[in-house]
Amino acid sequence: MIALAVAFPLVGALAAALFRRRDARRVIRIILAGMAAFMPFVVAGRVDRLSLVFAVIVSVLGFLATVYSTDMFSVSWSGGDVFWSRKSVYFVLLGAFWSSMLLVVLAQGFGTLWFGIAATTLATAFLVGFSGEDAALEAAWKYLVLCSVGIGIALIGIVLLASAALHAGVTPEFALSWDAMSRLHAPPNGVVHLATALMVIGFGTKAGLFPLHAWLPDAHSKAPAPISGLLSGVLVSCALYGIIRTLQTAGTWHDAATLHVLLTWFGACSVAAAGMLMLVQRDLKRLLAYSTVEHAGIIVFALGVGGRLGIAAALLHLVAHAFTKSGTFFVAGITQRETAASGVHGGSLWTTTAGGRLLLLGLAALGGLPPFGLFFSEFLVALAAIEAHAWAPLTVAVLGVVVAFGALIRTGLQVNPTANGDARTTAAAMPNGVSMRLSVASACVALALAVATAAIPWTALGTTLTTISGEIQP
Amino acid sequence: MSTTLYAILAVLSGIMIADTRAKRVLAAYVAIAVVTTVVTFPGASATLGGLVLFGIATALKVVLAPIGIVWFLRRNPEAEDLRAGAPLPIRVLTVIALIVLSRAVERLPVASVLPLQSTVAFVILCGIAMLLMHRNVLADLLGLLVFGAGITLEGALAAPQLPEAVELGAAFDVLVTTFIGLALLRTLHQRGMLDVDRLRSLRG
């Protein structure tokens, strides 16, 4: 059943591609994507709650990205000048991307998790370079090289951890399972410390944590808008999921104090560096990409602070960020089209276009303003850090958040979505008789879910997140 | 055995970093891949699944990836020069520094429980150095392949009881690197973007 849930998005994308009539293909694609979005509920009970929460995030946003993409290409667009720049290839790669992320979050052990993370690179490298522009190809190359090194480092860590598990008496068939490792009470040793550090560095590279973030702003800003949304909102979450599983395993196996310190400073430095770099950005999607580095930093900081409150705040921030960032990237794509069509940019964008108003909402949410979900999660992260007396990294992180907020306001007022954007992607996406209704609807739903995340602490989902945090760090 | 293996890999890795002719560097990579394959074979052949995956990984590493690169070089002979990013003495010093650094790994706690850690560290560091020492993006691809060979070696030595997982990881790693890498490399070459210095428009 888990295999079916994982394969469904890719199989659905391939099946839809078989239909010759364009309208039929569009309808079938959306229906199959809708069915794929319900697949996590089919596997409920077969996977733990943490996997289920992530699978729902992946599936809901995968579905919204598919619906958004249905309106992305004009009827007349017949492809770019690179061989993978075709509509059919785009949707198959999107399905493969969705399936590989489900493989990550529904995995029962580190081996499958690593395989899924590596598969996301295979699916997304061509999506990053989809426009075929020189800058997009450059971004795709950097993405391939840096992420290959990152996931390679993670693999070394996984192998070392498996080696330590085998030495501690775990049988080979369970040597990569976090459940088996979590039940171990072997004395701490250097191999486990090295393994967990390498895994954090490896998954941290894929999550775009500073100083391993160099590929992220390029890849996330050069990909088509719905892919940017999935990369920033979901793929980064999947990489952070790897870090959470590492923390869960290391935390129950041996004293993970060093790992917590590493995570706390890794996160705080990412927030501060991203805030500074956001100040010099002029391109909207690049600004949003650096904002992803900032929010990934906040999540890792909260995981490092630890305790039930810290982990629960990290999970809440992760959920809120996934919907907020994906929604904002979806809207950024819409404003790119509107700006290209109308020439309107800067402050007047907010009042003259629908996309501009939605973008204002997304930027306010990303800035952590009340009543959005990120406000509550950041507040809880700060409370957890105060409770843990992590004053120095908290100060660094708070400064980063303040600077990032200033950068969002500053760039928001001068925004020109096509100033440095991917012109060919925009051209490919020009309406030219095709409505943007589905794209706008997807963006609205994603942002509505982002707003709804504010209610999580007072709902059953909030209780679930607290329970999960207790399972990660008893 | 370990000293001989280290010496062979040190010479081959030295050629990869110090030389600038793509075909010679590729030959050195193939030799490294063959050596790591020989080392990993006993563990991989313990199970049928491991043996099958070992065959696939070996075919990808030692045959298909080099054929793909030779095919690219035949059509684009100007890519033959890997364009050294530093003069020869610096490159030789880099190799020496990697030897010193990898020998230091022997002092880490991990080396007390796992064999050949300095050899593994040397191959992995050599792969990373390849990414930094040449200006041609083809060198990046070769560096990633050497890096992958080092990881396979580490997997086979650290977890010999998990041959399927190690070989599956090795095969998929090479598949991702070679398949995407060659497709992107071909397009980058068509745009005159083989020089790493041309890939800097997105800084900041």
XYZ file of C-alpha atoms in Angstrom:
678
model
C 0.000 0.000 0.000
C 2.882 2.378 0.793
C 4.444 1.520 -2.581
C 1.142 2.379 -4.284
C 0.955 5.734 -2.487
C 4.537 6.540 -3.489
C 4.158 5.486 -7.126
C 0.717 7.014 -7.736
C 1.785 10.600 -8.631
C 4.355 9.406 -11.178
C 2.063 6.752 -12.657
C -0.754 9.309 -12.809
C 1.456 11.799 -14.665
C 2.501 9.109 -17.157
C -1.092 7.956 -17.621
C -2.347 11.514 -18.256
C 0.385 12.011 -20.858
C -1.126 9.166 -22.911
C -4.255 11.187 -23.707
C -4.019 12.950 -27.043
C -6.761 15.544 -26.652
C -5.476 18.526 -24.678
C -8.685 19.141 -22.698
C -9.039 15.477 -21.775
C -5.385 15.366 -20.734
C -5.837 18.380 -18.470
C -8.934 16.960 -16.788
C -7.444 13.480 -16.332
C -4.232 14.986 -14.970
C -6.114 16.962 -12.317
C -8.356 14.003 -11.380
C -5.359 11.665 -10.992
C -3.429 14.295 -9.029
C -6.475 14.678 -6.775
C -6.544 10.931 -6.179
C -2.802 10.981 -5.451
C -3.388 13.744 -2.893
C -5.622 11.369 -0.904
C -3.081 8.550 -0.890
C -1.497 9.516 2.471
C -4.825 8.791 4.164
C -4.746 5.281 2.666
C -1.424 4.566 4.405
C -2.517 6.090 7.749
C -1.904 3.462 10.414
C 0.902 1.840 8.425
C 3.327 4.732 9.034
C 3.939 6.823 12.140
C 2.367 10.225 12.762
C 5.477 12.178 11.759
C 5.552 10.491 8.341
C 1.828 11.047 7.929
C 2.046 14.797 8.635
C 4.838 15.167 6.081
C 3.046 12.982 3.524
C -0.030 15.211 3.775
C 2.108 18.330 3.220
C 3.816 16.736 0.194
C 0.547 15.530 -1.315
C -1.543 18.661 -0.803
C 1.150 20.924 -2.227
C 1.995 18.428 -4.979
C -1.667 18.524 -6.026
C -1.822 22.338 -5.910
C 1.391 22.605 -7.962
C -0.065 20.240 -10.568
C -3.300 22.249 -10.793
C -1.301 25.506 -10.964
C 0.913 24.096 -13.721
C -2.101 23.141 -15.820
C -2.576 26.839 -16.579
C 1.121 27.622 -16.858
C 1.742 26.991 -20.532
C 0.096 28.855 -23.343
C -1.625 26.794 -26.033
C 0.848 27.938 -28.667
C 3.984 27.122 -26.651
C 5.664 24.152 -28.246
C 8.754 23.861 -26.068
C 12.078 25.508 -25.362
C 15.414 24.994 -27.040
C 16.639 22.276 -24.672
C 15.353 18.760 -25.208
C 13.696 18.453 -21.774
C 11.821 21.742 -22.120
C 8.507 20.164 -23.171
C 5.095 20.259 -21.495
C 4.816 16.447 -21.344
C 8.304 16.122 -19.837
C 7.462 18.832 -17.309
C 4.446 16.967 -15.934
C 6.219 13.607 -15.831
C 9.141 15.185 -13.963
C 6.671 16.890 -11.610
C 5.063 13.502 -10.922
C 8.492 11.934 -10.365
C 9.411 14.788 -8.003
C 6.190 14.291 -6.015
C 6.701 10.501 -5.839
C 10.330 10.820 -4.744
C 9.350 13.213 -1.933
C 6.698 10.728 -0.783
C 9.387 8.044 -0.814
C 11.462 10.216 1.545
C 8.702 10.815 4.067
C 7.125 7.331 3.962
C 10.478 5.536 4.288
C 10.949 3.218 7.248
C 14.711 3.580 7.344
C 17.635 5.754 6.326
C 18.444 3.712 3.202
C 15.100 4.395 1.518
C 15.105 7.964 2.807
C 18.501 8.569 1.157
C 17.301 6.933 -2.046
C 14.294 9.267 -2.121
C 16.430 12.355 -1.521
C 18.778 11.315 -4.334
C 15.765 10.672 -6.600
C 14.529 14.229 -6.011
C 17.784 15.469 -7.551
C 17.199 13.293 -10.617
C 13.668 14.664 -11.001
C 14.318 18.304 -10.254
C 17.642 19.127 -11.932
C 15.890 19.310 -15.302
C 12.968 21.220 -13.773
C 15.391 23.845 -12.403
C 16.911 24.216 -15.879
C 13.511 23.927 -17.564
C 13.489 27.376 -19.181
C 16.758 26.572 -20.965
C 18.094 30.048 -20.172
C 21.821 30.300 -19.501
C 21.154 31.322 -15.896
C 18.758 28.396 -15.392
C 21.357 25.948 -16.752
C 23.945 27.469 -14.436
C 21.549 27.022 -11.508
C 20.846 23.413 -12.526
C 24.572 22.606 -12.707
C 25.296 24.124 -9.291
C 22.290 22.255 -7.913
C 23.550 18.961 -9.300
C 27.134 19.391 -8.082
C 26.484 20.762 -4.589
C 23.517 18.513 -3.817
C 25.383 15.440 -5.091
C 28.208 16.238 -2.695
C 25.689 16.897 0.095
C 23.744 13.667 -0.341
C 27.049 11.821 -0.731
C 28.135 13.134 2.671
C 24.771 12.061 4.111
C 25.297 8.586 2.651
C 28.689 8.300 4.355
C 26.985 9.243 7.629
C 24.220 6.674 7.074
C 26.757 3.943 6.325
C 28.741 4.806 9.468
C 25.546 4.806 11.555
C 24.563 1.421 10.110
C 28.064 0.158 10.879
C 27.697 1.296 14.510
C 24.261 -0.347 14.695
C 25.671 -3.628 13.364
C 28.477 -3.480 15.939
C 25.848 -2.866 18.647
C 24.036 -6.077 17.706
C 21.327 -4.979 15.269
C 20.705 -7.568 12.549
C 21.609 -6.481 8.976
C 17.973 -6.291 7.798
C 17.225 -3.655 10.472
C 20.578 -1.847 10.409
C 19.118 1.116 8.501
C 15.816 1.253 10.419
C 15.386 4.147 12.834
C 12.938 2.136 14.920
C 15.586 -0.542 15.553
C 18.291 2.040 16.206
C 16.039 3.983 18.581
C 15.680 0.911 20.784
C 19.445 0.570 21.178
C 21.130 1.526 24.414
C 24.729 1.060 23.363
C 27.393 3.248 24.935
C 28.089 6.410 22.886
C 31.046 6.139 20.579
C 32.933 8.325 18.124
C 31.489 6.627 15.072
C 27.922 7.597 16.030
C 28.959 11.206 16.695
C 30.735 11.429 13.336
C 27.861 9.702 11.532
C 25.183 12.032 12.906
C 27.319 15.111 12.171
C 27.815 13.973 8.561
C 24.099 13.253 8.180
C 23.193 16.716 9.475
C 25.713 18.315 7.098
C 24.451 16.204 4.182
C 20.741 16.789 4.755
C 21.554 20.386 5.716
C 23.037 20.912 2.249
C 19.791 19.760 0.665
C 17.851 21.999 3.087
C 20.023 24.962 2.081
C 21.450 25.739 5.507
C 24.263 28.303 5.697
C 27.106 27.921 4.655
C 25.923 25.081 2.384
C 23.167 27.164 0.811
C 24.968 28.436 -2.328
C 22.849 26.406 -4.760
C 19.456 27.177 -3.202
C 18.796 30.816 -4.204
C 19.876 30.029 -7.774
C 17.833 26.850 -8.183
C 14.721 28.101 -6.394
C 14.660 31.401 -8.275
C 15.292 29.955 -11.738
C 12.784 27.099 -11.669
C 9.208 27.688 -12.897
C 7.038 29.156 -10.100
C 5.185 25.965 -9.036
C 8.461 24.045 -8.952
C 10.030 26.842 -6.889
C 7.077 26.500 -4.530
C 7.627 22.758 -4.161
C 11.413 23.113 -3.852
C 11.148 25.744 -1.123
C 8.048 24.579 0.670
C 8.296 20.808 0.396
C 11.733 19.580 -0.700
C 13.429 21.653 2.003
C 10.925 20.154 4.469
C 11.873 16.647 3.256
C 15.568 17.393 3.866
C 14.667 18.718 7.328
C 12.695 15.505 7.858
C 16.018 13.678 7.385
C 17.541 15.840 10.123
C 14.556 15.172 12.414
C 14.938 11.396 11.938
C 18.675 11.718 12.612
C 17.931 13.644 15.803
C 15.307 11.095 16.825
C 17.712 8.191 16.338
C 20.757 9.847 17.879
C 18.699 11.321 20.715
C 17.398 7.990 21.925
C 20.566 6.012 21.241
C 23.025 8.180 23.067
C 23.444 11.600 24.620
C 22.888 14.004 21.744
C 23.983 17.203 23.508
C 26.720 17.905 20.949
C 24.259 17.395 18.108
C 21.841 19.867 19.719
C 24.574 22.504 20.009
C 25.563 21.907 16.380
C 21.952 22.287 15.225
C 21.325 25.381 17.340
C 24.301 27.271 15.887
C 23.787 25.891 12.375
C 20.245 27.265 12.528
C 21.060 30.605 14.140
C 23.870 31.326 11.664
C 21.566 30.396 8.755
C 18.911 32.855 9.967
C 21.453 35.660 10.401
C 23.250 35.062 7.092
C 19.985 34.754 5.153
C 18.710 38.002 6.711
C 21.850 39.873 5.603
C 21.734 38.405 2.092
C 18.029 39.220 1.741
C 18.893 42.899 2.176
C 20.773 43.030 -1.129
C 18.223 41.153 -3.250
C 16.242 42.892 -5.973
C 14.656 39.875 -7.621
C 11.425 38.687 -5.991
C 11.951 34.930 -6.371
C 15.551 35.208 -5.211
C 14.358 37.108 -2.138
C 11.850 34.338 -1.433
C 14.580 31.721 -1.898
C 16.812 33.423 0.689
C 13.772 33.616 2.945
C 13.659 29.807 2.696
C 17.227 29.644 4.040
C 16.069 31.866 6.917
C 13.061 29.698 7.771
C 15.006 26.440 7.414
C 17.441 28.023 9.867
C 14.631 28.786 12.332
C 13.405 25.173 12.154
C 16.898 23.745 12.701
C 17.479 26.249 15.516
C 14.278 25.033 17.214
C 15.295 21.386 16.740
C 18.654 22.235 18.300
C 17.032 23.974 21.258
C 15.090 20.747 21.692
C 12.719 19.795 24.469
C 9.060 19.085 23.752
C 8.311 22.760 23.174
C 11.263 23.291 20.841
C 10.506 20.252 18.684
C 6.768 21.036 18.573
C 7.556 24.643 17.586
C 9.911 23.373 14.864
C 7.181 21.108 13.468
C 4.592 23.891 13.600
C 7.013 26.249 11.835
C 7.730 23.614 9.222
C 4.034 23.076 8.445
C 3.267 26.817 8.368
C 6.317 27.587 6.236
C 5.548 24.829 3.712
C 2.124 26.285 2.869
C 3.153 29.940 3.168
C 6.265 29.663 1.008
C 4.664 27.493 -1.658
C 1.671 29.840 -1.816
C 3.912 32.895 -2.076
C 5.981 31.349 -4.860
C 2.770 30.444 -6.697
C 1.691 34.090 -6.373
C 5.124 35.279 -7.498
C 4.570 33.355 -10.733
C 1.204 35.058 -11.189
C 2.667 38.528 -10.613
C 5.421 37.680 -13.105
C 2.747 37.109 -15.725
C 0.803 40.208 -14.712
C 3.890 42.407 -14.705
C 5.032 41.048 -18.059
C 1.564 41.793 -19.458
C 0.963 45.183 -17.827
C 4.419 46.567 -17.080
C 3.191 47.485 -13.597
C 5.661 46.990 -10.784
C 6.788 48.544 -7.509
C 4.281 49.836 -4.954
C 1.472 50.188 -7.509
C 1.534 46.413 -7.969
C -0.244 46.084 -4.633
C -3.246 48.127 -5.642
C -3.649 47.376 -9.346
C -3.325 43.616 -9.634
C -4.875 40.609 -7.900
C -1.478 38.932 -7.764
C 0.012 41.999 -6.106
C -2.537 41.877 -3.291
C -1.988 38.152 -2.781
C 1.756 38.741 -2.786
C 1.352 41.340 -0.043
C -0.482 38.712 2.007
C 2.255 36.124 1.391
C 5.089 38.513 2.296
C 3.267 39.568 5.480
C 2.900 35.907 6.443
C 6.568 35.184 5.693
C 7.563 38.207 7.770
C 5.960 36.492 10.754
C 3.227 39.074 11.303
C 0.216 38.112 13.430
C -2.206 36.413 12.919
C -0.315 34.118 10.523
C 0.975 30.681 11.540
C 4.628 31.676 11.317
C 4.046 34.341 13.995
C 2.898 31.736 16.511
C 5.612 29.247 15.603
C 8.370 31.874 15.866
C 6.959 32.965 19.212
C 7.029 29.361 20.448
C 10.577 28.868 19.126
C 11.706 31.944 21.082
C 9.941 30.655 24.221
C 11.666 27.270 23.847
C 15.063 28.959 23.443
C 14.457 31.090 26.556
C 13.400 27.979 28.462
C 16.634 26.267 27.367
C 18.733 29.365 28.211
C 20.151 29.397 24.667
C 20.709 33.137 24.891
C 23.624 33.620 22.491
C 22.217 31.711 19.497
C 18.767 33.177 20.222
C 20.192 36.697 19.980
C 21.851 35.875 16.654
C 18.633 34.311 15.321
C 16.409 37.200 16.474
C 18.724 39.731 14.795
C 18.505 37.668 11.608
C 14.703 37.554 11.751
C 14.500 41.340 12.262
C 16.853 42.038 9.341
C 14.956 39.570 7.136
C 11.671 41.296 8.008
C 13.183 44.636 6.991
C 14.401 43.119 3.737
C 10.930 41.746 2.959
C 9.376 45.197 3.458
C 12.124 47.008 1.527
C 12.100 44.672 -1.458
C 8.332 44.339 -1.312
C 7.921 48.067 -1.918
C 10.279 48.057 -4.903
C 9.268 44.713 -6.294
C 9.630 44.065 -9.981
C 8.933 40.390 -10.517
C 10.464 40.302 -13.998
C 13.467 42.563 -13.335
C 15.939 39.726 -13.104
C 13.540 36.893 -13.603
C 13.479 34.000 -15.985
C 12.156 35.763 -19.041
C 11.675 32.614 -21.080
C 9.696 30.918 -18.359
C 7.547 34.026 -18.155
C 7.163 34.041 -21.924
C 6.252 30.373 -21.861
C 3.745 31.133 -19.190
C 2.221 34.171 -20.890
C -1.545 33.787 -20.873
C -2.042 34.200 -24.615
C -5.663 33.157 -24.448
C -5.203 30.745 -21.548
C -6.839 31.874 -18.338
C -4.960 31.950 -15.037
C -7.980 30.788 -13.071
C -6.510 27.465 -11.973
C -3.167 29.063 -11.071
C -4.863 31.795 -9.054
C -7.147 29.242 -7.373
C -4.144 27.058 -6.401
C -2.293 30.032 -4.995
C -5.381 31.154 -3.056
C -5.880 27.670 -1.558
C -2.190 27.433 -0.582
C -2.321 30.866 1.074
C -5.643 30.044 2.758
C -4.018 26.925 4.221
C -1.078 29.099 5.286
C -3.502 31.377 7.138
C -5.250 28.335 8.624
C -1.974 27.076 10.127
C -2.378 29.843 12.704
C -5.146 27.766 14.287
C -3.012 24.606 14.619
C -1.904 25.205 18.253
C -5.581 25.199 19.321
C -6.660 22.142 17.334
C -6.175 18.370 17.417
C -3.280 18.789 14.977
C -1.486 20.878 17.605
C -1.920 18.044 20.080
C -0.610 15.619 17.443
C 2.492 17.764 16.876
C 3.129 17.835 20.631
C 2.759 14.040 20.781
C 5.186 13.643 17.870
C 7.676 15.936 19.595
C 7.469 13.652 22.636
C 8.249 10.668 20.413
C 11.236 12.437 18.843
C 12.677 13.546 22.159
C 11.116 11.668 25.100
C 47.769 -4.748 1.341
C 46.470 -1.455 2.730
C 49.746 0.369 1.965
C 49.787 -0.927 -1.623
C 46.155 0.035 -2.124
C 46.803 3.494 -0.669
C 49.838 3.977 -2.924
C 47.932 2.937 -6.076
C 45.018 5.217 -5.285
C 47.369 8.072 -4.325
C 49.153 7.887 -7.696
C 45.879 7.699 -9.632
C 44.297 10.515 -7.652
C 47.475 12.549 -8.091
C 47.113 12.171 -11.867
C 43.484 13.301 -11.650
C 44.347 16.494 -9.807
C 47.691 17.344 -11.435
C 46.919 16.453 -15.067
C 44.769 18.628 -17.328
C 44.094 16.299 -20.279
C 40.578 14.931 -19.962
C 41.313 11.503 -21.482
C 44.229 10.833 -19.104
C 42.168 12.007 -16.139
C 39.297 9.783 -17.301
C 41.689 6.818 -17.558
C 42.825 7.520 -13.980
C 39.172 7.609 -12.867
C 38.458 4.274 -14.568
C 41.494 2.762 -12.810
C 40.250 4.117 -9.440
C 36.775 2.714 -10.151
C 38.272 -0.686 -11.038
C 40.389 -0.740 -7.849
C 37.405 0.169 -5.644
C 35.309 -2.423 -7.479
C 37.891 -5.132 -6.737
C 37.935 -4.125 -3.051
C 34.136 -4.128 -2.784
C 33.588 -7.400 -4.692
C 34.031 -9.882 -1.793
C 31.356 -8.167 0.306
C 28.983 -7.624 -2.617
C 29.187 -11.236 -3.781
C 27.939 -12.532 -0.423
C 24.310 -12.357 -1.568
C 22.611 -12.726 -4.948
C 20.942 -9.324 -4.669
C 24.252 -7.743 -3.769
C 25.939 -9.411 -6.712
C 23.289 -8.243 -9.197
C 23.441 -4.670 -7.905
C 27.224 -4.858 -7.885
C 27.102 -5.811 -11.576
C 24.816 -2.890 -12.386
C 26.903 -0.423 -10.362
C 30.127 -1.674 -11.955
C 28.666 -1.430 -15.460
C 27.601 2.158 -14.752
C 30.858 3.207 -13.066
C 33.443 1.427 -15.151
C 31.762 1.136 -18.541
C 28.771 3.384 -19.230
C 29.925 6.587 -17.505
C 33.381 6.518 -19.197
C 31.792 5.676 -22.573
C 29.440 8.630 -22.158
C 32.345 10.953 -21.382
C 34.454 9.623 -24.303
C 31.436 10.086 -26.569
C 31.143 13.691 -25.360
C 34.882 14.305 -25.858
C 34.823 12.877 -29.412
C 32.110 15.331 -30.387
C 33.622 18.224 -28.448
C 37.419 17.918 -28.658
C 37.889 21.417 -27.206
C 36.633 20.047 -23.873
C 39.784 17.889 -23.711
C 41.621 20.643 -21.798
C 40.334 20.644 -18.206
C 41.814 24.132 -17.682
C 43.781 24.003 -14.481
C 42.618 26.504 -11.894
C 46.079 26.642 -10.319
C 49.676 26.188 -11.573
C 51.228 22.701 -11.503
C 53.279 23.198 -8.292
C 50.112 24.201 -6.421
C 48.279 21.156 -7.757
C 51.126 18.859 -6.681
C 51.163 20.529 -3.253
C 47.421 19.944 -3.056
C 47.948 16.219 -3.619
C 50.584 16.187 -0.851
C 48.227 18.102 1.456
C 45.486 15.551 0.769
C 47.885 12.729 1.646
C 48.764 14.419 4.958
C 45.103 15.155 5.691
C 43.968 11.627 4.893
C 46.713 10.121 7.056
C 45.434 12.297 9.919
C 42.101 10.511 9.624
C 43.850 7.453 11.102
C 43.850 9.320 14.429
C 40.051 9.782 14.466
C 38.032 7.394 16.656
C 36.306 6.005 13.572
C 39.621 4.610 12.282
C 40.033 2.431 15.368
C 36.949 0.380 14.458
C 36.872 0.605 10.660
C 39.621 -0.438 8.215
C 41.346 1.615 5.502
C 39.850 4.940 6.603
C 42.822 6.961 5.348
C 42.429 5.385 1.891
C 38.714 6.138 1.829
C 39.316 9.696 3.045
C 41.940 10.231 0.359
C 39.632 9.164 -2.479
C 36.757 11.282 -1.150
C 39.001 14.327 -0.667
C 40.418 13.821 -4.142
C 36.894 13.949 -5.578
C 36.212 17.232 -3.772
C 39.599 18.629 -4.853
C 38.709 17.844 -8.480
C 35.708 20.152 -8.119
C 37.977 22.962 -6.979
C 41.181 22.545 -9.010
C 39.924 22.702 -12.614
C 37.936 25.316 -14.506
C 36.230 22.942 -16.966
C 32.816 21.691 -15.801
C 33.706 18.233 -17.159
C 36.178 18.064 -14.254
C 33.203 18.566 -11.895
C 31.573 15.480 -13.362
C 34.772 13.431 -12.998
C 35.184 14.750 -9.442
C 31.656 13.620 -8.553
C 32.365 10.168 -9.977
C 35.566 9.821 -7.904
C 33.676 11.109 -4.849
C 31.049 8.413 -5.481
C 33.762 5.756 -5.777
C 35.088 6.831 -2.367
C 31.623 6.545 -0.821
C 31.161 3.057 -2.272
C 34.511 2.066 -0.809
C 33.482 3.425 2.588
C 30.171 1.582 2.405
C 31.794 -1.728 1.507
C 34.374 -1.415 4.290
C 32.149 -0.002 7.037
C 29.038 -2.096 6.436
C 30.028 -5.281 4.563
C 26.848 -6.933 5.870
C 24.751 -4.533 3.772
C 25.938 -5.212 0.209
C 22.562 -4.503 -1.427
C 22.182 -1.108 0.221
C 25.753 -0.073 -0.580
C 25.630 -1.196 -4.214
C 22.170 0.295 -4.759
C 23.438 3.607 -3.382
C 26.539 3.415 -5.592
C 24.557 2.588 -8.714
C 21.992 5.316 -8.156
C 24.658 7.883 -7.312
C 26.492 7.230 -10.599
C 23.216 7.154 -12.507
C 22.183 10.580 -11.200
C 25.611 12.096 -11.751
C 26.191 10.673 -15.206
C 22.675 10.918 -16.622
C 21.932 14.477 -15.539
C 25.562 15.570 -15.715
C 26.121 14.577 -19.338
C 22.777 16.034 -20.457
C 23.558 19.358 -18.797
C 27.192 19.251 -19.916
C 26.156 18.865 -23.554
C 23.828 21.865 -23.309
C 26.384 23.963 -21.422
C 28.937 23.206 -24.130
C 26.514 24.242 -26.865
C 26.129 27.589 -25.072
C 29.909 28.025 -24.672
C 29.581 27.649 -20.901
C 32.098 24.873 -20.241
C 34.348 27.222 -18.263
C 33.377 27.398 -14.580
C 34.037 31.150 -14.698
C 31.082 31.449 -17.086
C 28.825 30.054 -14.357
C 28.918 33.074 -12.109
C 26.037 35.236 -13.286
C 23.905 34.265 -10.275
C 26.218 35.334 -7.484
C 24.966 37.347 -4.531
